[in-house]
Amino acid sequence: MRITTTVNGAVHEVDDVWPGESLLYMLRERMGLPGSKNACEQGECGSCTVYLDGEPVCSCLVAAGQAIGREVTTVEGLATEGQLHPVQEAFLECGAVQCGFCTPGLLVAAHDLLARVPDPSDLEIREALAGNLCRCTGYEKILDAVRSAARRQAEA
Amino acid sequence: MDFLQPTSWTDALAARAERPDAVAIAGGTDVMVDLNFDRRRPGALLDLGRVPELREWAAEDGWVRLGAGVPYSRIIEELAIQLPGLAMASRTVGSPQIRIRATVGGNLGSASPAGDAHPPLLAAGAVVEVQSAARGARRIPAEEFYTGVKRNALAPDELIAAVLVPTAAGPQQFCKVGTRNAMVIAVSAFACALHPDRKTVGTGIGSAAPTPRRAPDAEDFLAGELQAAGLWDSRGRLPEELARAFGERVAAAASPIDDVRGSAAYRRHSLSVMARRAVTWAWNDLREAA
Ligand SMILES: Cc1cc2nc3c(=O)[nH]c(=O)nc-3n(C[C@H](O)[C@H](O)[C@H](O)COP(=O)(O)OP(=O)(O)OC[C@H]3O[C@@H](n4cnc5c(N)ncnc54)[C@H](O)[C@@H]3O)c2cc1C
Ligand code: FES
Ligand code: FES
């Protein structure tokens, strides 16, 4: 099937999509956007998190066809004009990235949290990131990064 | 595989009737896992995500008519007052990403004994509305909807339209045992609802029998004891022994199994503890409201 959808502000049209494939597969394998990661394909790890019409979802659990005519934003769409988003800068500076596999999903989830809750409590951060697993950092640096990004955002 | 994408309820029912080989997909949080892992290869996917009727809820005389496609995130935000038990259970489902997509209609469609929507629906006395193009709509009480492990009363040409849930007349509670506060399939779960208007009690047990089920003996026992002691009217303290006896009756209503998540004995024990606590919390809420 043919699928037309807006990804990171640009209209993408792809052919020969298998109707049972996921939005994640389509992004990575057909649209040249490998930022979103595939780690579990069952909604458990959050490394495939993207925005679908402004809401963070596991793209491995969205059928490609369900994204027809929708707006998708991936980790590749967070930076603007070559300038990293404050959440991305904070992750780098706080050491919240080790192997980096979980990072794209965590960035989208953290980006969404800070857009809704500019000054989140630790509990709110933990709850917002509960669907994102990291096997390297032990999460403390990730919490640091989100707190730091919130401060940056407040100062900006 | 075909991808069917109706944009109205009438078209969705027509597609359901024409394509018995199609699997309906709402939030996809159960269906996509099966597809990704090659556990299912249906002839078609019937995407219900563009059917506006399914994504609405409306307050009707004493009821909330909850469209099958309303996701948990919206139940939490929009229905916490009217349907407190279901909203509490919704908060425990998966993760934020899952709650944004997953729906009560999908929970009913999968009919897993561990589905978190089921105990509060049973406790509240909810009714499932299903429909087919050929025969129109019919209403099935939640307790008759679950027919076996991951089986429900839906006919092959039917779709779930909505769940009719009585608006809460009193406090409701939901508890769930698992290894984390998020992303947990319940080891066991329990919901209760106090109906002070009718002087009755509702219950729902999850993950401790082949299907979600009520604990009718526990319900009648507690309502009767509260009546005998005049507590429905006095709103006096709930005696500890009464809460305990209620918990034991709830546990007795379960028929749990041993599996990787927990033993049958633990499930039974945790149910008695959850039921005792939940009913005490609910009763205290009722007293405070008085
Ligand atoms: C990571 C993860 C965590 C999870 N955690 C929980 C949890 O904590 N608690 C819990 O209860 N569940 C959990 N689940 C399971 C799942 O999210 C729920 O069962 C959810 O309610 C399914 O809803 P859905 O809209 O995504 O269903 P879908 O996957 O779209 O569909 C599920 C089934 O219902 C059928 N169906 C859907 N809508 C209709 C309709 N209107 N009419 C007829 N049939 C229909 C489909 O054909 C399919 O058989 C989890 C899943 C994942 C992946
Ligand atoms: S790859 Fe989608 S949640 Fe893990
Ligand atoms: S940095 Fe390796 S999984 Fe998170």
Short mmCIF file of N, CA and C in Angstrom, two decimals, chain A residues 88-151:
data_model
loop_
_atom_site.label_atom_id
_atom_site.label_comp_id
_atom_site.label_asym_id
_atom_site.label_seq_id
_atom_site.Cartn_x
_atom_site.Cartn_y
_atom_site.Cartn_z
N GLN A 88 18.17 17.93 24.46
CA GLN A 88 19.29 17.16 23.89
C GLN A 88 20.62 17.63 24.48
N GLU A 89 20.78 18.95 24.58
CA GLU A 89 22.02 19.48 25.17
C GLU A 89 22.20 18.98 26.59
N ALA A 90 21.11 19.01 27.34
CA ALA A 90 21.19 18.59 28.74
C ALA A 90 21.58 17.11 28.85
N PHE A 91 21.04 16.28 27.97
CA PHE A 91 21.39 14.84 28.00
C PHE A 91 22.89 14.67 27.75
N LEU A 92 23.42 15.42 26.79
CA LEU A 92 24.86 15.32 26.49
C LEU A 92 25.69 15.77 27.67
N GLU A 93 25.35 16.92 28.21
CA GLU A 93 26.19 17.50 29.26
C GLU A 93 26.11 16.73 30.57
N CYS A 94 24.98 16.13 30.84
CA CYS A 94 24.82 15.44 32.13
C CYS A 94 25.31 14.00 32.10
N GLY A 95 25.79 13.53 30.94
CA GLY A 95 26.21 12.13 30.87
C GLY A 95 25.04 11.17 30.89
N ALA A 96 23.92 11.61 30.35
CA ALA A 96 22.73 10.76 30.34
C ALA A 96 22.72 9.81 29.15
N VAL A 97 23.80 9.88 28.34
CA VAL A 97 23.89 9.02 27.16
C VAL A 97 25.11 8.12 27.32
N GLN A 98 24.91 6.80 27.34
CA GLN A 98 26.06 5.90 27.30
C GLN A 98 26.08 5.16 25.97
N CYS A 99 25.44 4.00 25.87
CA CYS A 99 25.42 3.36 24.55
C CYS A 99 24.51 4.13 23.60
N GLY A 100 23.54 4.84 24.13
CA GLY A 100 22.70 5.72 23.32
C GLY A 100 21.47 5.08 22.71
N PHE A 101 21.29 3.79 22.97
CA PHE A 101 20.18 3.12 22.30
C PHE A 101 18.83 3.60 22.81
N CYS A 102 18.75 3.92 24.09
CA CYS A 102 17.48 4.35 24.67
C CYS A 102 17.23 5.84 24.43
N THR A 103 18.31 6.55 24.05
CA THR A 103 18.28 8.01 24.07
C THR A 103 17.20 8.64 23.19
N PRO A 104 17.04 8.21 21.94
CA PRO A 104 16.02 8.87 21.10
C PRO A 104 14.63 8.83 21.73
N GLY A 105 14.28 7.68 22.30
CA GLY A 105 12.96 7.56 22.92
C GLY A 105 12.85 8.41 24.17
N LEU A 106 13.92 8.41 24.97
CA LEU A 106 13.90 9.22 26.19
C LEU A 106 13.84 10.71 25.86
N LEU A 107 14.52 11.10 24.80
CA LEU A 107 14.48 12.52 24.42
C LEU A 107 13.06 12.95 24.06
N VAL A 108 12.39 12.11 23.30
CA VAL A 108 11.02 12.48 22.91
C VAL A 108 10.12 12.50 24.15
N ALA A 109 10.26 11.50 25.02
CA ALA A 109 9.42 11.46 26.22
C ALA A 109 9.71 12.66 27.13
N ALA A 110 10.99 13.00 27.29
CA ALA A 110 11.35 14.13 28.14
C ALA A 110 10.91 15.46 27.52
N HIS A 111 11.05 15.55 26.21
CA HIS A 111 10.61 16.73 25.47
C HIS A 111 9.11 16.95 25.70
N ASP A 112 8.36 15.88 25.62
CA ASP A 112 6.91 15.98 25.83
C ASP A 112 6.60 16.41 27.25
N LEU A 113 7.28 15.81 28.22
CA LEU A 113 7.03 16.16 29.62
C LEU A 113 7.25 17.66 29.84
N LEU A 114 8.41 18.16 29.35
CA LEU A 114 8.75 19.56 29.62
C LEU A 114 7.85 20.53 28.87
N ALA A 115 7.27 20.06 27.77
CA ALA A 115 6.32 20.92 27.05
C ALA A 115 5.03 21.07 27.85
N ARG A 116 4.66 19.99 28.56
CA ARG A 116 3.42 20.01 29.33
C ARG A 116 3.63 20.55 30.74
N VAL A 117 4.75 20.15 31.36
CA VAL A 117 5.04 20.49 32.76
C VAL A 117 6.43 21.13 32.81
N PRO A 118 6.50 22.44 32.77
CA PRO A 118 7.81 23.12 32.65
C PRO A 118 8.73 22.85 33.84
N ASP A 119 8.13 22.66 35.03
CA ASP A 119 8.97 22.47 36.21
C ASP A 119 8.54 21.21 36.95
N PRO A 120 8.86 20.04 36.38
CA PRO A 120 8.32 18.80 36.94
C PRO A 120 9.01 18.40 38.24
N SER A 121 8.25 17.76 39.13
CA SER A 121 8.83 17.16 40.34
C SER A 121 9.53 15.87 39.93
N ASP A 122 10.35 15.33 40.84
CA ASP A 122 11.02 14.06 40.51
C ASP A 122 10.01 12.95 40.25
N LEU A 123 8.92 12.97 41.01
CA LEU A 123 7.89 11.96 40.80
C LEU A 123 7.29 12.08 39.40
N GLU A 124 7.05 13.33 38.99
CA GLU A 124 6.48 13.52 37.65
C GLU A 124 7.46 13.07 36.57
N ILE A 125 8.74 13.31 36.79
CA ILE A 125 9.74 12.86 35.81
C ILE A 125 9.74 11.33 35.73
N ARG A 126 9.77 10.71 36.91
CA ARG A 126 9.80 9.23 36.93
C ARG A 126 8.57 8.66 36.24
N GLU A 127 7.43 9.28 36.51
CA GLU A 127 6.20 8.76 35.91
C GLU A 127 6.20 8.95 34.40
N ALA A 128 6.66 10.13 33.95
CA ALA A 128 6.65 10.40 32.51
C ALA A 128 7.62 9.50 31.76
N LEU A 129 8.69 9.06 32.44
CA LEU A 129 9.70 8.24 31.76
C LEU A 129 9.55 6.76 32.09
N ALA A 130 8.43 6.40 32.74
CA ALA A 130 8.25 5.02 33.19
C ALA A 130 8.21 4.03 32.03
N GLY A 131 7.90 4.49 30.84
CA GLY A 131 7.82 3.60 29.69
C GLY A 131 9.10 3.53 28.88
N ASN A 132 10.19 4.06 29.42
CA ASN A 132 11.47 4.07 28.70
C ASN A 132 12.53 3.37 29.53
N LEU A 133 13.06 2.27 28.99
CA LEU A 133 14.08 1.52 29.71
C LEU A 133 15.47 1.93 29.26
N CYS A 134 16.40 1.99 30.22
CA CYS A 134 17.81 2.22 29.92
C CYS A 134 18.61 1.16 30.64
N ARG A 135 19.47 0.46 29.93
CA ARG A 135 20.25 -0.61 30.55
C ARG A 135 21.63 -0.13 30.99
N CYS A 136 21.98 1.12 30.71
CA CYS A 136 23.35 1.58 30.99
C CYS A 136 23.46 2.55 32.17
N THR A 137 22.66 3.60 32.14
CA THR A 137 22.97 4.75 33.01
C THR A 137 22.52 4.59 34.45
N GLY A 138 21.59 3.70 34.71
CA GLY A 138 21.04 3.64 36.07
C GLY A 138 20.06 4.77 36.34
N TYR A 139 19.72 5.51 35.32
CA TYR A 139 18.66 6.53 35.34
C TYR A 139 19.00 7.83 36.07
N GLU A 140 19.95 7.81 37.01
CA GLU A 140 20.21 9.04 37.79
C GLU A 140 20.61 10.19 36.89
N LYS A 141 21.49 9.91 35.92
CA LYS A 141 21.96 10.97 35.02
C LYS A 141 20.83 11.45 34.11
N ILE A 142 19.93 10.53 33.83
CA ILE A 142 18.78 10.92 32.99
C ILE A 142 17.89 11.89 33.78
N LEU A 143 17.66 11.57 35.05
CA LEU A 143 16.87 12.48 35.89
C LEU A 143 17.58 13.84 35.98
N ASP A 144 18.91 13.79 36.18
CA ASP A 144 19.70 15.04 36.21
C ASP A 144 19.45 15.85 34.94
N ALA A 145 19.51 15.17 33.80
CA ALA A 145 19.39 15.85 32.51
C ALA A 145 18.02 16.51 32.38
N VAL A 146 16.98 15.84 32.82
CA VAL A 146 15.64 16.42 32.69
C VAL A 146 15.51 17.64 33.60
N ARG A 147 16.05 17.51 34.83
CA ARG A 147 16.01 18.68 35.74
C ARG A 147 16.79 19.85 35.13
N SER A 148 17.95 19.53 34.56
CA SER A 148 18.78 20.57 33.96
C SER A 148 18.09 21.22 32.76
N ALA A 149 17.43 20.38 31.95
CA ALA A 149 16.72 20.92 30.79
C ALA A 149 15.59 21.84 31.23
N ALA A 150 14.94 21.48 32.33
CA ALA A 150 13.84 22.31 32.84
C ALA A 150 14.40 23.68 33.26
N ARG A 151 15.56 23.68 33.90
CA ARG A 151 16.17 24.96 34.32
C ARG A 151 16.54 25.80 33.10
#
